[in-house]
JSON list of C-alpha atoms and ligand atoms in Angstrom, two decimals:
[
{"chain": "A", "resi": 1, "resn": "UNK", "atom": "CA", "xyz": [-18.44, -5.05, -20.51]},
{"chain": "A", "resi": 2, "resn": "UNK", "atom": "CA", "xyz": [-16.39, -6.50, -17.64]},
{"chain": "A", "resi": 3, "resn": "UNK", "atom": "CA", "xyz": [-18.12, -6.08, -14.30]},
{"chain": "A", "resi": 4, "resn": "UNK", "atom": "CA", "xyz": [-16.85, -3.35, -11.97]},
{"chain": "A", "resi": 5, "resn": "UNK", "atom": "CA", "xyz": [-15.36, -5.98, -9.72]},
{"chain": "A", "resi": 6, "resn": "UNK", "atom": "CA", "xyz": [-11.84, -5.44, -11.01]},
{"chain": "A", "resi": 7, "resn": "UNK", "atom": "CA", "xyz": [-9.55, -4.94, -8.03]},
{"chain": "A", "resi": 8, "resn": "UNK", "atom": "CA", "xyz": [-5.87, -5.17, -7.34]},
{"chain": "A", "resi": 9, "resn": "UNK", "atom": "CA", "xyz": [-4.81, -8.52, -5.93]},
{"chain": "A", "resi": 10, "resn": "UNK", "atom": "CA", "xyz": [-3.77, -8.41, -2.33]},
{"chain": "A", "resi": 11, "resn": "UNK", "atom": "CA", "xyz": [-0.04, -8.57, -1.62]},
{"chain": "A", "resi": 12, "resn": "UNK", "atom": "CA", "xyz": [2.95, -6.50, -0.58]},
{"chain": "A", "resi": 13, "resn": "UNK", "atom": "CA", "xyz": [2.43, -3.07, -2.20]},
{"chain": "A", "resi": 14, "resn": "UNK", "atom": "CA", "xyz": [-1.20, -3.58, -3.20]},
{"chain": "A", "resi": 15, "resn": "UNK", "atom": "CA", "xyz": [-2.26, -0.88, -0.69]},
{"chain": "A", "resi": 16, "resn": "UNK", "atom": "CA", "xyz": [-0.18, 1.65, -2.57]},
{"chain": "A", "resi": 17, "resn": "UNK", "atom": "CA", "xyz": [-1.82, 0.60, -5.89]},
{"chain": "A", "resi": 18, "resn": "UNK", "atom": "CA", "xyz": [-5.33, 0.82, -4.20]},
{"chain": "A", "resi": 19, "resn": "UNK", "atom": "CA", "xyz": [-4.67, 4.19, -2.74]},
{"chain": "A", "resi": 20, "resn": "UNK", "atom": "CA", "xyz": [-2.75, 5.82, -5.63]},
{"chain": "A", "resi": 21, "resn": "UNK", "atom": "CA", "xyz": [-3.77, 4.14, -8.84]},
{"chain": "A", "resi": 22, "resn": "UNK", "atom": "CA", "xyz": [-7.58, 4.23, -8.52]},
{"chain": "A", "resi": 23, "resn": "UNK", "atom": "CA", "xyz": [-7.78, 8.05, -8.33]},
{"chain": "A", "resi": 24, "resn": "UNK", "atom": "CA", "xyz": [-8.10, 8.58, -12.03]},
{"chain": "A", "resi": 25, "resn": "UNK", "atom": "CA", "xyz": [-9.06, 5.22, -13.55]},
{"chain": "A", "resi": 26, "resn": "UNK", "atom": "CA", "xyz": [-10.08, 1.70, -12.61]},
{"chain": "A", "resi": 27, "resn": "UNK", "atom": "CA", "xyz": [-7.72, -1.23, -11.92]},
{"chain": "A", "resi": 28, "resn": "UNK", "atom": "CA", "xyz": [-8.69, -2.50, -15.36]},
{"chain": "A", "resi": 29, "resn": "UNK", "atom": "CA", "xyz": [-6.05, -0.31, -16.91]},
{"chain": "A", "resi": 30, "resn": "UNK", "atom": "CA", "xyz": [-3.44, -2.52, -15.10]},
{"chain": "A", "resi": 31, "resn": "UNK", "atom": "CA", "xyz": [-5.33, -5.79, -15.21]},
{"chain": "A", "resi": 32, "resn": "UNK", "atom": "CA", "xyz": [-5.87, -5.74, -18.96]},
{"chain": "A", "resi": 33, "resn": "UNK", "atom": "CA", "xyz": [-2.17, -5.25, -19.83]},
{"chain": "A", "resi": 34, "resn": "UNK", "atom": "CA", "xyz": [-0.32, -8.26, -21.12]},
{"chain": "A", "resi": 35, "resn": "UNK", "atom": "CA", "xyz": [2.41, -9.58, -18.79]},
{"chain": "A", "resi": 36, "resn": "UNK", "atom": "CA", "xyz": [5.04, -6.95, -19.42]},
{"chain": "A", "resi": 37, "resn": "UNK", "atom": "CA", "xyz": [8.62, -6.63, -18.19]},
{"chain": "A", "resi": 38, "resn": "UNK", "atom": "CA", "xyz": [9.80, -4.34, -15.38]},
{"chain": "A", "resi": 39, "resn": "UNK", "atom": "CA", "xyz": [10.98, -1.72, -17.75]},
{"chain": "A", "resi": 40, "resn": "UNK", "atom": "CA", "xyz": [7.39, -1.24, -18.84]},
{"chain": "A", "resi": 41, "resn": "UNK", "atom": "CA", "xyz": [6.09, -0.87, -15.34]},
{"chain": "A", "resi": 42, "resn": "UNK", "atom": "CA", "xyz": [8.85, 1.53, -14.37]},
{"chain": "A", "resi": 43, "resn": "UNK", "atom": "CA", "xyz": [8.11, 3.66, -17.42]},
{"chain": "A", "resi": 44, "resn": "UNK", "atom": "CA", "xyz": [4.38, 3.38, -16.85]},
{"chain": "A", "resi": 45, "resn": "UNK", "atom": "CA", "xyz": [4.59, 4.48, -13.20]},
{"chain": "A", "resi": 46, "resn": "UNK", "atom": "CA", "xyz": [6.92, 7.30, -14.09]},
{"chain": "A", "resi": 47, "resn": "UNK", "atom": "CA", "xyz": [4.46, 8.46, -16.84]},
{"chain": "A", "resi": 48, "resn": "UNK", "atom": "CA", "xyz": [1.52, 8.37, -14.31]},
{"chain": "A", "resi": 49, "resn": "UNK", "atom": "CA", "xyz": [3.54, 10.70, -12.03]},
{"chain": "A", "resi": 50, "resn": "UNK", "atom": "CA", "xyz": [5.33, 12.95, -14.51]},
{"chain": "A", "resi": 51, "resn": "UNK", "atom": "CA", "xyz": [2.79, 13.31, -17.28]},
{"chain": "A", "resi": 52, "resn": "UNK", "atom": "CA", "xyz": [-0.56, 12.69, -15.63]},
{"chain": "A", "resi": 53, "resn": "UNK", "atom": "CA", "xyz": [0.16, 14.03, -12.19]},
{"chain": "A", "resi": 54, "resn": "UNK", "atom": "CA", "xyz": [-0.27, 10.97, -9.94]},
{"chain": "A", "resi": 55, "resn": "UNK", "atom": "CA", "xyz": [0.63, 12.01, -6.44]},
{"chain": "A", "resi": 56, "resn": "UNK", "atom": "CA", "xyz": [2.44, 8.77, -5.60]},
{"chain": "A", "resi": 57, "resn": "UNK", "atom": "CA", "xyz": [5.44, 9.65, -3.23]},
{"chain": "A", "resi": 58, "resn": "UNK", "atom": "CA", "xyz": [8.75, 8.93, -4.74]},
{"chain": "A", "resi": 59, "resn": "UNK", "atom": "CA", "xyz": [9.77, 6.43, -1.97]},
{"chain": "A", "resi": 60, "resn": "UNK", "atom": "CA", "xyz": [6.73, 4.29, -2.79]},
{"chain": "A", "resi": 61, "resn": "UNK", "atom": "CA", "xyz": [7.68, 3.92, -6.50]},
{"chain": "A", "resi": 62, "resn": "UNK", "atom": "CA", "xyz": [10.03, 0.95, -6.15]},
{"chain": "A", "resi": 63, "resn": "UNK", "atom": "CA", "xyz": [7.58, -0.87, -3.82]},
{"chain": "A", "resi": 64, "resn": "UNK", "atom": "CA", "xyz": [4.76, -0.24, -6.29]},
{"chain": "A", "resi": 65, "resn": "UNK", "atom": "CA", "xyz": [6.83, -1.36, -9.28]},
{"chain": "A", "resi": 66, "resn": "UNK", "atom": "CA", "xyz": [7.91, -4.55, -7.47]},
{"chain": "A", "resi": 67, "resn": "UNK", "atom": "CA", "xyz": [4.20, -5.26, -6.78]},
{"chain": "A", "resi": 68, "resn": "UNK", "atom": "CA", "xyz": [3.18, -4.58, -10.37]},
{"chain": "A", "resi": 69, "resn": "UNK", "atom": "CA", "xyz": [6.00, -6.70, -11.85]},
{"chain": "A", "resi": 70, "resn": "UNK", "atom": "CA", "xyz": [5.42, -9.58, -9.53]},
{"chain": "A", "resi": 71, "resn": "UNK", "atom": "CA", "xyz": [1.60, -9.57, -9.81]},
{"chain": "A", "resi": 72, "resn": "UNK", "atom": "CA", "xyz": [0.93, -8.41, -13.31]},
{"chain": "A", "resi": 73, "resn": "UNK", "atom": "CA", "xyz": [4.29, -8.41, -15.13]},
{"chain": "A", "resi": 74, "resn": "UNK", "atom": "CA", "xyz": [7.00, -10.88, -15.97]},
{"chain": "B", "resi": 101, "resn": "HEC", "atom": "C1", "xyz": [0.66, 4.72, -9.75]},
{"chain": "B", "resi": 101, "resn": "HEC", "atom": "C2", "xyz": [-0.68, 4.11, -9.96]},
{"chain": "B", "resi": 101, "resn": "HEC", "atom": "C3", "xyz": [-1.12, 3.96, -11.40]},
{"chain": "B", "resi": 101, "resn": "HEC", "atom": "C4", "xyz": [-0.87, 2.90, -12.25]},
{"chain": "B", "resi": 101, "resn": "HEC", "atom": "C5", "xyz": [-0.13, 1.62, -11.98]},
{"chain": "B", "resi": 101, "resn": "HEC", "atom": "C6", "xyz": [-1.43, 3.34, -13.57]},
{"chain": "B", "resi": 101, "resn": "HEC", "atom": "N1", "xyz": [-2.04, 4.51, -13.41]},
{"chain": "B", "resi": 101, "resn": "HEC", "atom": "FE1", "xyz": [-2.85, 5.63, -14.99]},
{"chain": "B", "resi": 101, "resn": "HEC", "atom": "N2", "xyz": [-3.59, 6.65, -16.51]},
{"chain": "B", "resi": 101, "resn": "HEC", "atom": "C7", "xyz": [-3.96, 8.03, -16.41]},
{"chain": "B", "resi": 101, "resn": "HEC", "atom": "C8", "xyz": [-4.30, 8.54, -17.75]},
{"chain": "B", "resi": 101, "resn": "HEC", "atom": "C9", "xyz": [-4.84, 9.90, -18.11]},
{"chain": "B", "resi": 101, "resn": "HEC", "atom": "C10", "xyz": [-4.12, 7.33, -18.67]},
{"chain": "B", "resi": 101, "resn": "HEC", "atom": "C11", "xyz": [-4.40, 7.34, -20.15]},
{"chain": "B", "resi": 101, "resn": "HEC", "atom": "C12", "xyz": [-5.84, 7.07, -20.34]},
{"chain": "B", "resi": 101, "resn": "HEC", "atom": "C13", "xyz": [-6.21, 6.87, -21.76]},
{"chain": "B", "resi": 101, "resn": "HEC", "atom": "O1", "xyz": [-5.25, 6.92, -22.63]},
{"chain": "B", "resi": 101, "resn": "HEC", "atom": "O2", "xyz": [-7.38, 6.58, -22.01]},
{"chain": "B", "resi": 101, "resn": "HEC", "atom": "C14", "xyz": [-3.68, 6.22, -17.80]},
{"chain": "B", "resi": 101, "resn": "HEC", "atom": "C15", "xyz": [-3.41, 5.03, -18.26]},
{"chain": "B", "resi": 101, "resn": "HEC", "atom": "C16", "xyz": [-2.82, 3.97, -17.56]},
{"chain": "B", "resi": 101, "resn": "HEC", "atom": "C17", "xyz": [-2.45, 2.69, -18.08]},
{"chain": "B", "resi": 101, "resn": "HEC", "atom": "C18", "xyz": [-2.77, 2.18, -19.51]},
{"chain": "B", "resi": 101, "resn": "HEC", "atom": "C19", "xyz": [-1.50, 2.16, -20.33]},
{"chain": "B", "resi": 101, "resn": "HEC", "atom": "C20", "xyz": [-1.09, 3.56, -20.63]},
{"chain": "B", "resi": 101, "resn": "HEC", "atom": "O3", "xyz": [0.16, 3.85, -20.47]},
{"chain": "B", "resi": 101, "resn": "HEC", "atom": "O4", "xyz": [-1.91, 4.38, -21.20]},
{"chain": "B", "resi": 101, "resn": "HEC", "atom": "C21", "xyz": [-1.98, 1.95, -17.01]},
{"chain": "B", "resi": 101, "resn": "HEC", "atom": "C22", "xyz": [-1.42, 0.57, -17.05]},
{"chain": "B", "resi": 101, "resn": "HEC", "atom": "C23", "xyz": [-1.97, 2.80, -15.87]},
{"chain": "B", "resi": 101, "resn": "HEC", "atom": "N3", "xyz": [-2.57, 4.02, -16.22]},
{"chain": "B", "resi": 101, "resn": "HEC", "atom": "C24", "xyz": [-1.50, 2.45, -14.63]},
{"chain": "B", "resi": 101, "resn": "HEC", "atom": "C25", "xyz": [-4.03, 8.80, -15.29]},
{"chain": "B", "resi": 101, "resn": "HEC", "atom": "C26", "xyz": [-3.66, 8.41, -14.04]},
{"chain": "B", "resi": 101, "resn": "HEC", "atom": "C27", "xyz": [-3.81, 9.26, -12.80]},
{"chain": "B", "resi": 101, "resn": "HEC", "atom": "C28", "xyz": [-4.34, 10.62, -12.74]},
{"chain": "B", "resi": 101, "resn": "HEC", "atom": "C29", "xyz": [-3.59, 11.62, -12.06]},
{"chain": "B", "resi": 101, "resn": "HEC", "atom": "C30", "xyz": [-3.34, 8.41, -11.76]},
{"chain": "B", "resi": 101, "resn": "HEC", "atom": "C31", "xyz": [-3.30, 8.80, -10.28]},
{"chain": "B", "resi": 101, "resn": "HEC", "atom": "C32", "xyz": [-2.83, 7.19, -12.37]},
{"chain": "B", "resi": 101, "resn": "HEC", "atom": "N4", "xyz": [-3.16, 7.21, -13.72]},
{"chain": "B", "resi": 101, "resn": "HEC", "atom": "C33", "xyz": [-2.38, 6.18, -11.63]},
{"chain": "B", "resi": 101, "resn": "HEC", "atom": "C34", "xyz": [-1.84, 4.99, -12.16]}
]
């Protein structure tokens, strides 16, 4: 099992990820994804909000998607 040290890498937007994306699950969910394109991260964040009920404010969505694509996407 990976150690519980998984954390979001620091960078612009990482605070949003820390505050909004660790409420329901660990950062592993993001860190273990392959490097996926922007369309995936847009759809993923939309799903977290619309389907699972993440409370991420709408105006933070593009900042967070930029962070995810730059840090964990391609
Ligand atoms: C905006 C920050 C954020 C990001 C980025 C994020 N999550 Fe999730 N997330 C889930 C659930 C439920 C799953 C599916 C778990 C499963 O299938 O085992 C999931 C799964 C995932 C996955 C795995 C791929 C997939 O689509 O199943 C990723 C990546 C992910 N979340 C990213 C509930 C949440 C909740 C709870 C309200 C919040 C907040 C949340 N998620 C916030 C976030």
